[in-house]
Coordinates of N, CA and C in Angstrom, one line a residue:
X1 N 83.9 89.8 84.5 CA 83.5 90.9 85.4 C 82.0 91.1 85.3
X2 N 81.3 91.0 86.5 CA 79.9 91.4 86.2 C 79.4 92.1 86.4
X3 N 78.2 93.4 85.6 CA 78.2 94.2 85.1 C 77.3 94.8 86.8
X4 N 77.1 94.0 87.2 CA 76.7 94.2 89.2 C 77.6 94.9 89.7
X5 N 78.6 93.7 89.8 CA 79.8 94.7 90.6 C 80.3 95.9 89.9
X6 N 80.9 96.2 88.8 CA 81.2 96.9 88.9 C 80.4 98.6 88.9
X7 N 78.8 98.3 88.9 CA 78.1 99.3 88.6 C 77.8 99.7 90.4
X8 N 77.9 98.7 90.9 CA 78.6 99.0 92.5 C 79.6 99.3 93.1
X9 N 80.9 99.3 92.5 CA 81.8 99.8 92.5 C 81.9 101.2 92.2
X10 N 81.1 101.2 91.3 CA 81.1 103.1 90.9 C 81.1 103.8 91.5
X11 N 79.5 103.2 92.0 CA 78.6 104.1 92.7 C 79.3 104.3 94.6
X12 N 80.1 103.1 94.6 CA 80.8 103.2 95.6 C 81.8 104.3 96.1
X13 N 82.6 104.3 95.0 CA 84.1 105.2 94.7 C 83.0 106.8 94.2
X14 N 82.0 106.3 93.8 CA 81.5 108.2 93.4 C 80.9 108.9 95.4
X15 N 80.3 107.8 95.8 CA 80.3 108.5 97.4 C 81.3 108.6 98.2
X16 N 82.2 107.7 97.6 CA 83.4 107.7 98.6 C 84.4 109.0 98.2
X17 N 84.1 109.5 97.1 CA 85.6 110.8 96.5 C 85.0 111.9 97.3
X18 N 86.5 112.2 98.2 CA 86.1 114.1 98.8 C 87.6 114.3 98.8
X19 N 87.8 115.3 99.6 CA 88.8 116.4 99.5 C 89.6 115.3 100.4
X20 N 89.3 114.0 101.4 CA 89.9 113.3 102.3 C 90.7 112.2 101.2
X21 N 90.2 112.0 99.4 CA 90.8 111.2 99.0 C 91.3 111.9 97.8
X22 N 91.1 113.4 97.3 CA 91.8 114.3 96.3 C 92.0 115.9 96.9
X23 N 92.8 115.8 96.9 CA 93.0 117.7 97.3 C 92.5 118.3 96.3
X24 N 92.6 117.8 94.9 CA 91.9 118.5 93.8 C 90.5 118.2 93.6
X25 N 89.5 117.8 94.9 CA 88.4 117.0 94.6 C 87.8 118.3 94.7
X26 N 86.4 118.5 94.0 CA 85.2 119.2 93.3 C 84.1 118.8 93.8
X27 N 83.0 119.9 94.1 CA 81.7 119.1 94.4 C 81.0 119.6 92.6
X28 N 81.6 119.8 91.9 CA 81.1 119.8 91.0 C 82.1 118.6 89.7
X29 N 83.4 118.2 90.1 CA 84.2 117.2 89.7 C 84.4 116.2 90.6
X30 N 83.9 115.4 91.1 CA 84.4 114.5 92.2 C 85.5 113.5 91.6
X31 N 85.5 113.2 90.4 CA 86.6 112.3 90.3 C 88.2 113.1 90.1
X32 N 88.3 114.5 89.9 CA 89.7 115.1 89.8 C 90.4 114.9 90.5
X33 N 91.2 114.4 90.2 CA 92.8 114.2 90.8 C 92.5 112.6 91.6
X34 N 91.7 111.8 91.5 CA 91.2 110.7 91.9 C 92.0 109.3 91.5
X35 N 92.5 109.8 90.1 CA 92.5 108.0 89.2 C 94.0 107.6 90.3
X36 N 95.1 108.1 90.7 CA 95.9 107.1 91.2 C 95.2 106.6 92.3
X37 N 95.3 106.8 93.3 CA 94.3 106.7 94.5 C 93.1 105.4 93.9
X38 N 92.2 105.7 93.3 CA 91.2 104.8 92.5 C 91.7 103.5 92.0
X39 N 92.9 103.6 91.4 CA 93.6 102.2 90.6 C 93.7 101.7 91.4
X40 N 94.4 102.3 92.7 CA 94.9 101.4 93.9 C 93.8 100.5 94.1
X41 N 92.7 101.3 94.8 CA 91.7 100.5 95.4 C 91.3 99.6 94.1
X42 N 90.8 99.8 93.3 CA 90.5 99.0 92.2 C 91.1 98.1 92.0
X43 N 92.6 98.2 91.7 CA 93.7 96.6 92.5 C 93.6 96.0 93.2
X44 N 92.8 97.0 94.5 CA 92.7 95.5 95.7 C 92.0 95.2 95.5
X45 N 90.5 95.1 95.1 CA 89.5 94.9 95.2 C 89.3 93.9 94.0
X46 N 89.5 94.4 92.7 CA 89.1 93.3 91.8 C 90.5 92.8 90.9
X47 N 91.8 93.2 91.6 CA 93.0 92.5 90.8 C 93.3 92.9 89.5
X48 N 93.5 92.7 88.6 CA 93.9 93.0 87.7 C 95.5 93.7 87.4
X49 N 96.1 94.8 86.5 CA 96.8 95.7 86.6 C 96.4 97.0 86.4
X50 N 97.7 97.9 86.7 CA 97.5 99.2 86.4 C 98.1 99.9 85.6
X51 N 97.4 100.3 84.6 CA 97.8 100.9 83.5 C 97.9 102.7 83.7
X52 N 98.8 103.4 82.7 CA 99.2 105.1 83.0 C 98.8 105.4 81.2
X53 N 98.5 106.2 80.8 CA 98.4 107.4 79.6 C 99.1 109.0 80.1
X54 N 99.8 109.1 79.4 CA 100.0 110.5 79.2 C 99.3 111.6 78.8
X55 N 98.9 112.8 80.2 CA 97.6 113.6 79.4 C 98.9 115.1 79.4
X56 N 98.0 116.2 79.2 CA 99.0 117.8 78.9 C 99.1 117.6 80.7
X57 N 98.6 117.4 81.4 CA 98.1 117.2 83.0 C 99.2 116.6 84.1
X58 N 99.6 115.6 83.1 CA 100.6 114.3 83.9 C 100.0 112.8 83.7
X59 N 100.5 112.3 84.2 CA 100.2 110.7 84.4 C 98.8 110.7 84.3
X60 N 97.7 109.9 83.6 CA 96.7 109.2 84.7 C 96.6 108.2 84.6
X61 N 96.4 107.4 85.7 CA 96.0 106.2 86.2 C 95.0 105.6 86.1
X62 N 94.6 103.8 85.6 CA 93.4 102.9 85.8 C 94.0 101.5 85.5
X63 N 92.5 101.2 85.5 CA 92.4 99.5 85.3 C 92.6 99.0 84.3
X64 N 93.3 97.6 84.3 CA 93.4 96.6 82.8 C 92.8 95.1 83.4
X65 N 91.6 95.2 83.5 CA 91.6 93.5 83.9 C 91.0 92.5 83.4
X66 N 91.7 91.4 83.2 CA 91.0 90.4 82.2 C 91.1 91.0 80.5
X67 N 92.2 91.9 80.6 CA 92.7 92.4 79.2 C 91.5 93.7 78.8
X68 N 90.7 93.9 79.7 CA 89.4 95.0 79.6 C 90.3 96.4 80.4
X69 N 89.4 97.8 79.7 CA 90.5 98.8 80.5 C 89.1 99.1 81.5
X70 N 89.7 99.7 82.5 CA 88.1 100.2 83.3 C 88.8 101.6 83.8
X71 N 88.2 102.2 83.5 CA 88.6 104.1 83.8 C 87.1 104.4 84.6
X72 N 87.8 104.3 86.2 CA 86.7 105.0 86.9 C 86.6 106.4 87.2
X73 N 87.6 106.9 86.9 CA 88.0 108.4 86.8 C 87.6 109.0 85.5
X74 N 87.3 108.7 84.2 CA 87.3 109.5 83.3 C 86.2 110.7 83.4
X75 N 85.2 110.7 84.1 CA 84.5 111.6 84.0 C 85.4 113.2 84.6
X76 N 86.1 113.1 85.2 CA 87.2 114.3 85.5 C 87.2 115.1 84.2
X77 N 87.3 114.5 82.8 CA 87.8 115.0 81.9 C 87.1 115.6 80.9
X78 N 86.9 116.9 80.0 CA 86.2 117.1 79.3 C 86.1 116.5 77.8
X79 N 87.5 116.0 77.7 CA 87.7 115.7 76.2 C 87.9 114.2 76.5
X80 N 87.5 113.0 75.3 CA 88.2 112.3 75.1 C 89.3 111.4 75.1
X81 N 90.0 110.8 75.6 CA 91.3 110.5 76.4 C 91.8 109.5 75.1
X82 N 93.2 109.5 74.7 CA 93.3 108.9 73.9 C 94.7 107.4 74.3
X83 N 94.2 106.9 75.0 CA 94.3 106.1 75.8 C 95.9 105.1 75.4
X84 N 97.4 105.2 76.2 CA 98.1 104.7 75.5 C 98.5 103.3 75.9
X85 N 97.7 102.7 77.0 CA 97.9 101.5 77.9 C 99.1 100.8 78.6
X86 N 99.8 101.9 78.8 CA 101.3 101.9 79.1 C 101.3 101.0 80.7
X87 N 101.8 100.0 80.7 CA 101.9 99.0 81.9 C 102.6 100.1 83.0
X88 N 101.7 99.9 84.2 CA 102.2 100.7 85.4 C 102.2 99.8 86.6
X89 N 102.4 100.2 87.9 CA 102.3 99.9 89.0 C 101.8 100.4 90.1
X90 N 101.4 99.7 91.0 CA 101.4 99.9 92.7 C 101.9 101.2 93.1
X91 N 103.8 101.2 93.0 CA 104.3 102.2 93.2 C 104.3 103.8 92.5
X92 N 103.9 103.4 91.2 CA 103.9 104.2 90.4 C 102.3 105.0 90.6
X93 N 101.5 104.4 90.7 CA 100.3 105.0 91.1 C 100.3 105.5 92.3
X94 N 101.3 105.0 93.6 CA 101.1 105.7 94.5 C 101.8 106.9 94.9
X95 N 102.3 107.4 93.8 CA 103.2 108.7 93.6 C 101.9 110.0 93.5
X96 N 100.9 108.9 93.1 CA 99.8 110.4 92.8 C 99.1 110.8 94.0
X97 N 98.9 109.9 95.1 CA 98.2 110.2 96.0 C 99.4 109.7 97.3
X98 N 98.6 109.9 98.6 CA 99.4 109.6 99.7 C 98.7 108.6 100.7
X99 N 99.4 108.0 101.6 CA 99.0 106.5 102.4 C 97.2 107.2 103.4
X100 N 97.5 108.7 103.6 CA 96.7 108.9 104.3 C 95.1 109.2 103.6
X101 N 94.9 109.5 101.9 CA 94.2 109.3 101.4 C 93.7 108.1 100.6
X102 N 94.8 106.9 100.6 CA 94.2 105.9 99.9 C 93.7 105.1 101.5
X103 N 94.2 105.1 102.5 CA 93.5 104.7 104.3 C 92.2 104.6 104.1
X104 N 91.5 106.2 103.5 CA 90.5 106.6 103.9 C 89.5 106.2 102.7
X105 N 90.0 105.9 101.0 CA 89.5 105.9 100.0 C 88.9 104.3 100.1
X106 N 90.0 103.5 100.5 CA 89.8 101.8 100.6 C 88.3 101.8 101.6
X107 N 88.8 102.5 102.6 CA 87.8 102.0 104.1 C 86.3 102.7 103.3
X108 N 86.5 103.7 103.2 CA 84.7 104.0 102.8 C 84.3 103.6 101.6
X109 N 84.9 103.2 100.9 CA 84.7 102.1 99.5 C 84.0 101.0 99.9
X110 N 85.1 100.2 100.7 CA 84.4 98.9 101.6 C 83.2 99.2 102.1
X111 N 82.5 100.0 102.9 CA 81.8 100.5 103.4 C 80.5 100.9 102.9
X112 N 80.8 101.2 101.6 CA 79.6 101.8 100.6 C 79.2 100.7 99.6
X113 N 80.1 99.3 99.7 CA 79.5 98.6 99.0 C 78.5 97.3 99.4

């Protein structure tokens, strides 16, 4: 993975998060409520799988690729995440969000990169 893309990817998915891709989105948190929605796109884009940890919160959602974990959401969190790498899915990540916010999360992702 090169340290290009993904540092364009970030910056991608950080202009791309609003209330059109989290209802729990923040203009002072933009990644809350973000990581299922995020994996997804993150799957299409660079493949890999999707991994879940159990927080006091619920599920969250990220990346495993090339056996590397990539959490583009952690900044949502104040503490530490103690990460359990529990193999997830497609379907399972898209329990966190809906077709009409991951529509909008993919398209201005593409768009910002």
């Amino acid at each position: 993975m090169r340290e290009a893309t993904l540092k364009q990817l970030q910056e991608s998915l950080i202009k791309s998060w609003s209330k059109n891709s989290s209802s729990k989105w923040t203009k002072d948190n933009p990644a809350k409520g973000q990581c299922g929605v995020t994996a997804l796109v993150v799957n299409d884009l660079l493949g890999g799988q999707i991994s879940k940890t159990l927080l006091d919160e619920g599920w969250h959602f990220y990346n495993k690729i090339n056996g590397d974990r990539y959490d583009f959401t952690v900044s949502q969190f104040n503490e530490d995440i103690r990460y359990m790498d529990i193999p997830s899915n497609r379907e399972e990540a898209f329990l966190d969000t809906n077709q009409k916010q991951y529509d909008y999360l993919i398209k201005s992702v593409k768009m910002h990169l």
